[in-house]
Short mmCIF file of C-alpha atoms in Angstrom, two decimals:
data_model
loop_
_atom_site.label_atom_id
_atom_site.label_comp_id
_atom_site.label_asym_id
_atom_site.label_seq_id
_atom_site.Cartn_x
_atom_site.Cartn_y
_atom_site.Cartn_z
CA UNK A 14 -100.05 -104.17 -62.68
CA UNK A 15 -99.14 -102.91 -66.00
CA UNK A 16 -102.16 -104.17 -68.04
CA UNK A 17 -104.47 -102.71 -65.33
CA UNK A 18 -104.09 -104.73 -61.99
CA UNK A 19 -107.09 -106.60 -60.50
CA UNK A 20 -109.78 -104.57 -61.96
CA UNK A 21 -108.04 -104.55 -65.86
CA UNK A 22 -109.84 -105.49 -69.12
CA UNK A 23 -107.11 -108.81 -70.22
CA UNK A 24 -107.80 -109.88 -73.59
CA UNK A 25 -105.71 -113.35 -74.43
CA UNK A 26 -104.58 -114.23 -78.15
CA UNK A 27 -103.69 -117.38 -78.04
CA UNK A 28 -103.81 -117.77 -82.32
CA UNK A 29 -99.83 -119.10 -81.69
CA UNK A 30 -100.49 -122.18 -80.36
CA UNK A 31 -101.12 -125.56 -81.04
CA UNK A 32 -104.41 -127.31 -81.62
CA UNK A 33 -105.72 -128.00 -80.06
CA UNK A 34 -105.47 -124.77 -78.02
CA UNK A 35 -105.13 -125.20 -74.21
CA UNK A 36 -107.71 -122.91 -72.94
CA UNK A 37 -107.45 -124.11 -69.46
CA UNK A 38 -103.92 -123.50 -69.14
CA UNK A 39 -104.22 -119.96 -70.24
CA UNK A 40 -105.99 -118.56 -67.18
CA UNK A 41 -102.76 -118.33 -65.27
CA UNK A 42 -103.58 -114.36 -65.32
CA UNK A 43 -106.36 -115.33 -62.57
CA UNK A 44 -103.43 -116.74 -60.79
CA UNK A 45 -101.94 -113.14 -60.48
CA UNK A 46 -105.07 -111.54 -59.29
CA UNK A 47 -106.72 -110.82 -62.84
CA UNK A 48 -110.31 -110.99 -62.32
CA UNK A 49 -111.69 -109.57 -66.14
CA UNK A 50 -110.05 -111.89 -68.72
CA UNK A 51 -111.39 -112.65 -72.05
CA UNK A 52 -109.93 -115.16 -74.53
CA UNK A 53 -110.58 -114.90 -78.07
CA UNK A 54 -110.39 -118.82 -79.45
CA UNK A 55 -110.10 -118.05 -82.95
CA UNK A 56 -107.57 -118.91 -85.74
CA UNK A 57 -108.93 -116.47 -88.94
CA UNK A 58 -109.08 -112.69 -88.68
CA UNK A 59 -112.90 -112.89 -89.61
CA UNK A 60 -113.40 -114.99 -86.31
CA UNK A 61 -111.13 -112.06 -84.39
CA UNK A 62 -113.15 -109.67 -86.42
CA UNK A 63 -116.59 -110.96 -84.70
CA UNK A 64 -118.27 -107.46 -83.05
CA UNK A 65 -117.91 -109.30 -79.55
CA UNK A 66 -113.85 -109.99 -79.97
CA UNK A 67 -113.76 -106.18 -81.41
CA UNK A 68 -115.60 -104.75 -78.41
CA UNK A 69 -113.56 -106.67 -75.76
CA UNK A 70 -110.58 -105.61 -77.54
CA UNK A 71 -111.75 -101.87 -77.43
CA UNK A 72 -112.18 -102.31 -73.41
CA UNK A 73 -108.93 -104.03 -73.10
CA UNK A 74 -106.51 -102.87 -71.12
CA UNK A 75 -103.51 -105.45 -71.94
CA UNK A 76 -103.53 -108.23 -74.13
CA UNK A 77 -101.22 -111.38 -73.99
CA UNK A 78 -100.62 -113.42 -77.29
CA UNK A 79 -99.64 -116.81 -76.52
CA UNK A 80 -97.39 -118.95 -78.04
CA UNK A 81 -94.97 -117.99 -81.02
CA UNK A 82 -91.78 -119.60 -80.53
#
């Protein structure tokens, strides 16, 4: 609810996780009703730089970073 319910903008960082990096397990956010989720596959800040990664981070409403232990 915090990162915009249903109708949020959910951007997911997953840069803190192993490769290979589990895309399929990281759309547990649909689980909890997200229906707007973008996830930005990329390891080097010129692949998070991209102008489509930029604008989706612009419209996001809550962003999850995954991994990091």
């Amino acid at each position: 609810e915090l990162g915009g319910g249903a109708e949020g903008h959910f951007v997911v960082l997953p840069i803190s996780m192993p490769d290979p990096i589990p895309l399929e397990n990281l759309v547990f956010l649909r689980k909890h009703g997200a229906k707007n989720i973008t996830i930005i596959n990329a390891r080097e800040l010129k692949d998070v730089e991209d102008p489509k990664n930029i604008e989706a981070l612009k419209k996001a409403t809550a962003i999850w970073f995954g991994g990091g232990r």
